[in-house]
Coordinates of C-alpha atoms in Angstrom, one line a residue:
X9 CA 198.3 71.0 86.2
X10 CA 195.8 72.0 83.5
X11 CA 193.0 69.5 83.3
X12 CA 194.1 67.5 86.4
X13 CA 190.6 67.5 87.9
X14 CA 188.5 67.0 84.7
X15 CA 190.6 64.9 82.2
X16 CA 190.8 61.1 82.0
X17 CA 192.8 58.4 80.3
X18 CA 191.5 54.9 79.3
X19 CA 193.5 53.3 82.1
X20 CA 191.9 55.6 84.7
X21 CA 188.5 54.8 83.4
X22 CA 189.4 51.1 83.7
X23 CA 190.6 51.5 87.2
X24 CA 187.3 53.0 88.3
X25 CA 184.9 51.0 86.2
X26 CA 186.6 47.7 85.5
X27 CA 188.0 46.4 82.2
X28 CA 184.7 45.8 80.3
X29 CA 182.7 48.9 81.4
X30 CA 185.9 51.0 81.2
X31 CA 186.3 50.1 77.5
X32 CA 182.6 51.0 76.9
X33 CA 183.1 54.3 78.7
X34 CA 186.2 55.1 76.6
X35 CA 184.1 54.6 73.4
X36 CA 181.1 56.4 74.9
X37 CA 183.1 59.5 75.9
X38 CA 185.7 59.4 73.2
X39 CA 188.7 58.7 75.5
X40 CA 191.6 57.4 73.4
X41 CA 195.2 56.6 73.9
X42 CA 196.4 59.9 72.4
X43 CA 193.7 62.0 74.2
X44 CA 191.8 65.0 73.0
X45 CA 193.4 67.3 75.6
X46 CA 196.9 67.4 76.9
X47 CA 199.5 64.8 78.0
X48 CA 197.4 62.0 76.5
X49 CA 194.4 62.8 78.6
X50 CA 190.8 63.5 77.4
X51 CA 187.9 65.7 78.4
X52 CA 184.8 63.5 78.4
X53 CA 182.3 64.4 75.6
X54 CA 179.8 62.6 73.4
X55 CA 180.8 62.7 69.8
X56 CA 178.7 59.8 68.4
X57 CA 175.1 58.8 68.8
X58 CA 174.2 56.0 71.3
X59 CA 173.2 53.6 68.5
X60 CA 176.5 54.1 66.7
X61 CA 178.6 53.5 69.8
X62 CA 176.6 50.4 70.7
X63 CA 177.0 49.1 67.1
X64 CA 180.7 49.6 67.2
X65 CA 181.0 47.9 70.6
X66 CA 178.6 45.1 69.4
X67 CA 176.4 45.5 72.5
X68 CA 172.8 46.4 72.8
X69 CA 171.9 50.0 73.3
X70 CA 169.5 48.9 76.1
X71 CA 172.5 47.5 78.0
X72 CA 175.0 50.3 77.1
X73 CA 172.9 53.3 78.2
X74 CA 172.1 52.2 81.8
X75 CA 175.7 51.1 82.2
X76 CA 176.9 54.5 81.2
X77 CA 174.5 56.2 83.6
X78 CA 175.9 54.1 86.4
X79 CA 179.4 54.8 85.2
X80 CA 178.8 58.6 85.3
X81 CA 177.9 58.4 89.0
X82 CA 181.0 56.3 89.7
X83 CA 183.3 58.7 87.9
X84 CA 181.8 61.6 89.8
X85 CA 182.6 59.9 93.0
X86 CA 186.1 59.1 91.9
X87 CA 186.7 62.7 90.7
X88 CA 185.7 64.0 94.1
X89 CA 188.9 62.4 95.5
X90 CA 191.1 64.5 93.1
X91 CA 192.6 67.8 93.9
X92 CA 189.9 70.3 93.0
X93 CA 190.7 73.4 90.8
X94 CA 191.3 76.6 92.6
X95 CA 188.4 79.0 92.7
X96 CA 188.8 82.7 91.8
X97 CA 186.0 84.3 93.8
X98 CA 187.0 88.0 93.7
X99 CA 184.5 90.5 92.2
X100 CA 185.7 92.7 89.4
X101 CA 183.8 95.8 88.5
X102 CA 184.6 95.6 84.8
X103 CA 183.5 92.0 84.3
X104 CA 180.4 92.6 86.4
X105 CA 179.6 95.5 84.1
X106 CA 179.8 93.2 81.1
X107 CA 177.6 90.6 82.8
X108 CA 175.0 93.2 83.9
X109 CA 174.7 94.3 80.3
X110 CA 174.3 90.8 79.1
X111 CA 171.6 90.0 81.7
X112 CA 169.7 93.2 81.1
X113 CA 169.6 92.7 77.3
X114 CA 168.7 89.0 77.8
X115 CA 165.7 90.1 79.9
X116 CA 164.7 92.6 77.2
X117 CA 164.6 89.9 74.6
X118 CA 163.5 86.8 76.6
X119 CA 161.3 88.5 79.2
X120 CA 163.0 86.4 81.9
X121 CA 162.6 88.1 85.3
X122 CA 165.4 86.3 87.0
X123 CA 167.9 87.8 84.5
X124 CA 166.7 91.3 85.4
X125 CA 166.8 90.5 89.1
X126 CA 170.4 89.2 88.8
X127 CA 171.4 92.3 86.9
X128 CA 169.8 94.6 89.5
X129 CA 171.4 92.8 92.4
X130 CA 174.9 93.0 90.8
X131 CA 174.5 96.7 90.0
X132 CA 173.3 97.4 93.5
X133 CA 176.3 95.6 95.0
X134 CA 178.9 97.2 92.7
X135 CA 177.5 100.8 93.0
X136 CA 176.9 100.4 96.7
X137 CA 179.8 98.3 98.0
X138 CA 182.5 99.1 95.5
X139 CA 182.3 102.9 95.5
X140 CA 184.4 104.9 97.9
X141 CA 182.4 106.9 100.5
X142 CA 184.8 109.3 102.2
X143 CA 187.1 112.2 101.5
X144 CA 188.3 113.5 98.2
X145 CA 187.8 110.1 96.5
X146 CA 184.1 109.8 97.4
X147 CA 182.1 108.3 94.6
X148 CA 185.1 106.7 92.9
X149 CA 185.2 103.0 92.2
X150 CA 187.4 100.3 93.6
X151 CA 188.4 97.7 91.0
X152 CA 188.0 94.5 93.0
X153 CA 186.4 93.0 96.1
X154 CA 186.5 89.8 98.0
X155 CA 185.0 88.6 101.3
X156 CA 183.3 92.0 101.7
X157 CA 186.6 94.0 101.3
X158 CA 186.9 96.3 98.2
X159 CA 190.2 97.8 97.3
X160 CA 192.6 98.9 94.5
X161 CA 191.8 101.9 92.4
X162 CA 189.6 101.3 89.4
X163 CA 190.7 101.5 85.8
X164 CA 189.0 103.0 82.7
X165 CA 187.4 99.6 81.8
X166 CA 185.8 99.5 85.2
X167 CA 184.1 102.8 84.7
X168 CA 183.3 102.3 81.0
X169 CA 181.8 98.8 81.3
X170 CA 179.8 99.8 84.4
X171 CA 178.4 102.9 82.8
X172 CA 177.4 100.8 79.8
X173 CA 175.7 98.4 82.2
X174 CA 173.8 101.1 83.9
X175 CA 172.5 102.4 80.6
X176 CA 171.4 99.0 79.5
X177 CA 169.8 98.4 82.9
X178 CA 167.9 101.7 82.7
X179 CA 166.5 100.7 79.3
X180 CA 165.3 97.5 80.9
X181 CA 163.7 98.6 84.1
X182 CA 163.5 102.4 83.6
X183 CA 164.8 103.3 87.0
X184 CA 166.2 106.8 86.7
X185 CA 168.8 106.2 89.5
X186 CA 170.9 104.2 87.0
X187 CA 171.2 107.3 84.7
X188 CA 172.1 109.5 87.7
X189 CA 174.8 107.0 88.8
X190 CA 176.1 106.8 85.2
X191 CA 176.5 110.5 85.0
X192 CA 178.3 110.6 88.3
X193 CA 180.7 108.0 87.2
X194 CA 181.3 109.8 83.9
X195 CA 182.3 112.9 85.9
X196 CA 185.1 110.8 87.4
X197 CA 186.1 109.6 83.9
X198 CA 186.2 113.2 82.6
X199 CA 188.1 114.6 85.6
X200 CA 190.7 111.8 86.0
X201 CA 191.0 109.7 82.8
X202 CA 190.4 112.1 79.9
X203 CA 193.2 113.2 77.5
X204 CA 192.1 116.8 77.3
X205 CA 194.7 117.6 74.7
X206 CA 194.1 114.9 72.1
X207 CA 190.8 113.3 73.2
X208 CA 190.0 109.8 74.4
X209 CA 190.9 108.3 77.8
X210 CA 193.9 106.8 79.5
X211 CA 193.8 103.3 81.0
X212 CA 194.7 104.7 84.5
X213 CA 193.6 107.8 86.4
X214 CA 195.8 110.9 86.7
X215 CA 196.4 110.0 90.4
X216 CA 196.8 106.3 89.9
X217 CA 200.0 104.5 90.7
X218 CA 202.8 106.0 88.6
X219 CA 203.9 103.8 85.7
X220 CA 206.8 104.2 83.1
X221 CA 204.2 105.4 80.6
X222 CA 200.5 106.3 81.0
X223 CA 198.9 104.3 78.2
X224 CA 195.8 104.3 76.2
X225 CA 194.2 101.2 74.7
X226 CA 191.7 102.3 72.0
X227 CA 191.7 98.9 70.2
X228 CA 189.7 95.8 71.1
X229 CA 191.5 92.8 72.6
X230 CA 190.1 89.9 74.6
X231 CA 187.6 92.4 76.0
X232 CA 186.1 95.5 74.3
X233 CA 188.1 98.7 74.3
X234 CA 187.2 101.0 77.2
X235 CA 187.7 103.9 74.8
X236 CA 185.2 102.5 72.3
X237 CA 182.7 101.5 75.0
X238 CA 182.8 104.9 76.6
X239 CA 182.5 106.8 73.4
X240 CA 179.2 105.1 72.8
X241 CA 178.3 105.6 76.5
X242 CA 178.6 109.3 76.0
X243 CA 176.6 109.3 72.8
X244 CA 173.8 107.4 74.5
X245 CA 173.9 109.7 77.6
X246 CA 173.9 112.8 75.4
X247 CA 170.8 111.6 73.6
X248 CA 169.0 110.8 76.8
X249 CA 170.0 114.0 78.7
X250 CA 170.2 116.5 75.8
X251 CA 173.7 117.5 77.0
X252 CA 175.6 118.2 73.8
X253 CA 179.0 118.4 75.6
X254 CA 178.9 114.7 76.2
X255 CA 178.6 113.9 72.5
X256 CA 181.4 116.4 71.8
X257 CA 183.7 114.5 74.1
X258 CA 182.8 111.2 72.3
X259 CA 183.5 112.7 68.9
X260 CA 186.9 114.0 70.1
X261 CA 187.8 110.5 71.3
X262 CA 186.7 109.0 67.9
X263 CA 188.7 111.5 65.9
X264 CA 191.8 111.0 68.1
X265 CA 192.2 107.5 66.7
X266 CA 190.4 108.0 63.4
X267 CA 193.5 107.4 61.2
X268 CA 194.3 104.1 63.0
X269 CA 190.7 102.9 62.8
X270 CA 190.6 103.6 59.1
X271 CA 193.8 101.5 58.6
X272 CA 192.9 98.7 61.0
X273 CA 189.1 98.6 61.3
X274 CA 188.9 95.1 62.6
X275 CA 190.9 96.2 65.7
X276 CA 188.3 98.9 66.4
X277 CA 185.0 97.2 66.3
X278 CA 183.7 98.7 69.5
X279 CA 184.7 102.2 68.5
X280 CA 183.0 101.7 65.1
X281 CA 179.7 101.1 66.9
X282 CA 180.0 104.7 68.0
X283 CA 180.9 105.8 64.5
X284 CA 177.8 104.0 63.2
X285 CA 175.7 105.7 65.8
X286 CA 176.8 109.1 64.6
X287 CA 176.5 108.2 60.9
X288 CA 173.0 106.7 61.2
X289 CA 171.5 109.4 63.4
X290 CA 169.9 107.9 66.6
X291 CA 166.3 108.0 67.5
X292 CA 164.7 108.7 70.9
X293 CA 161.8 106.3 71.7
X294 CA 159.6 107.1 74.6
X295 CA 156.8 105.1 76.1
X296 CA 154.2 106.8 78.3
X297 CA 152.0 104.6 80.5
X298 CA 151.9 102.3 83.5
X299 CA 154.9 99.9 83.5
X300 CA 153.7 96.3 83.5
X301 CA 150.3 97.1 81.9
X302 CA 149.4 95.0 78.8
X303 CA 149.6 98.0 76.5
X304 CA 153.0 99.1 77.9
X305 CA 154.4 95.5 77.6
X306 CA 153.1 95.3 74.0
X307 CA 154.9 98.6 73.1
X308 CA 158.1 97.3 74.7
X309 CA 157.9 94.0 72.7
X310 CA 157.5 96.0 69.5
X311 CA 160.6 98.0 70.2
X312 CA 162.7 95.2 71.5
X313 CA 161.7 92.8 68.7
X314 CA 163.2 95.1 66.1
X315 CA 167.0 95.4 65.9
X316 CA 167.7 99.1 65.6
X317 CA 170.7 99.7 67.9
X318 CA 171.0 103.4 67.1
X319 CA 168.4 104.5 69.6
X320 CA 167.7 105.3 73.2
X321 CA 164.5 104.0 74.9
X322 CA 163.0 105.8 77.9
X323 CA 159.9 105.9 79.9
X324 CA 158.0 109.1 80.8
X325 CA 155.9 109.8 83.9
X326 CA 158.7 109.8 86.5
X327 CA 159.6 113.3 87.9
X328 CA 163.2 112.2 88.7
X329 CA 163.6 110.9 85.1
X330 CA 162.2 114.1 83.7
X331 CA 164.8 116.2 85.6
X332 CA 167.6 114.1 84.1
X333 CA 166.0 113.8 80.7
X334 CA 164.0 116.9 80.0
X335 CA 162.6 115.6 76.6
X336 CA 160.4 113.3 78.6
X337 CA 158.4 116.1 80.2
X338 CA 155.6 116.4 77.6
X339 CA 155.2 112.8 76.7
X340 CA 151.9 111.6 78.2
X341 CA 149.8 108.4 77.8
X342 CA 146.9 108.2 75.4
X343 CA 143.2 107.8 76.2
X344 CA 143.6 104.0 75.9
X345 CA 146.7 103.8 78.1
X346 CA 150.3 103.3 76.8
X347 CA 151.4 105.7 74.0
X348 CA 154.7 105.7 72.1
X349 CA 156.7 108.6 70.7
X350 CA 159.4 108.1 68.1
X351 CA 161.7 111.1 67.7
X352 CA 164.9 112.2 65.9
X353 CA 166.8 115.1 67.3
X354 CA 163.8 115.5 69.7
X355 CA 161.5 116.2 66.8
X356 CA 158.8 113.6 67.2
X357 CA 156.4 111.9 64.7
X358 CA 152.8 111.7 65.6
X359 CA 152.5 109.5 68.7
X360 CA 150.9 106.1 68.4
X361 CA 148.8 103.9 70.7
X362 CA 149.2 100.8 68.5
X363 CA 152.1 98.4 69.0
X364 CA 151.9 97.2 65.4
X365 CA 152.1 100.7 64.0
X366 CA 155.0 101.4 66.4
X367 CA 156.9 98.4 65.1
X368 CA 156.4 99.4 61.5
X369 CA 157.6 102.9 62.3
X370 CA 160.8 101.7 64.0
X371 CA 161.5 99.3 61.1
X372 CA 161.1 102.0 58.5

């Protein structure tokens, strides 16, 4: 029953707290006879200020607040005797991908190390424990895991959201292995999900369980569209690696639903981010220098403090990264340490060693 664990009625409060304090609690947490939830029950919440509740009850605030603190503890104890809600503790690749992206971007903006650490742990688990390791399916994802057992073939959203997460994670910690893994996962998407005739991607792989019809879902719903997310993934990967064929696949996917997106743009918000990327012309921003140094950190703040989503951000100085992203090869630090390069189509403006100058250039 929805709300059975969390919701209350005035009578239930009275049974736990007594008539007088139960009436106070009903006013304090807005629990009425008709309820604010279902079947006459209420979720406890504070709608009014303590002074107002005390005035309405004609009691002193200094008496009311301690009584409500004590009542809270009593209600917690009483609630523990109820049937607890079931816990869905399976791990989904797709939802973890969305969460990794959120945590990585939060670290970029808030500089909160625990967010980055959580994103890295999740990415390591999903890419390590939820990828198949044997036979012809080696490197492909499972969709779900629980109690250490991963199973069920992954869907387009699993791949698209995880690749997006790995790109966001690379632009946070600049570990080139995330780009390598993203490219490997895209190989699976290309080989098993892509509509080679019309462009775009099916929801299921070509060797997935056979359905009545093999569907596409290019429009957004409760979650972003896997087609829209992966179109932007490919554009970002193309910009980082210089591989034009990745961008061409993204453009084919966009054109395949272009007429629909023109007629119903609100249903294609994610895909339109990819359109905006192409229309605006992305930049490549490279920082050269020792990660963690004051100059490097100042450069990162200048970049991350300016909202310009049509860009990729990379760090030079790593041989593995330079193999994957050749445009990093000639980007070197300046005499004072960190140096930034702002480029478009790999043609770069004069590099700068000054974070303020970098921020002005990005904003321009």
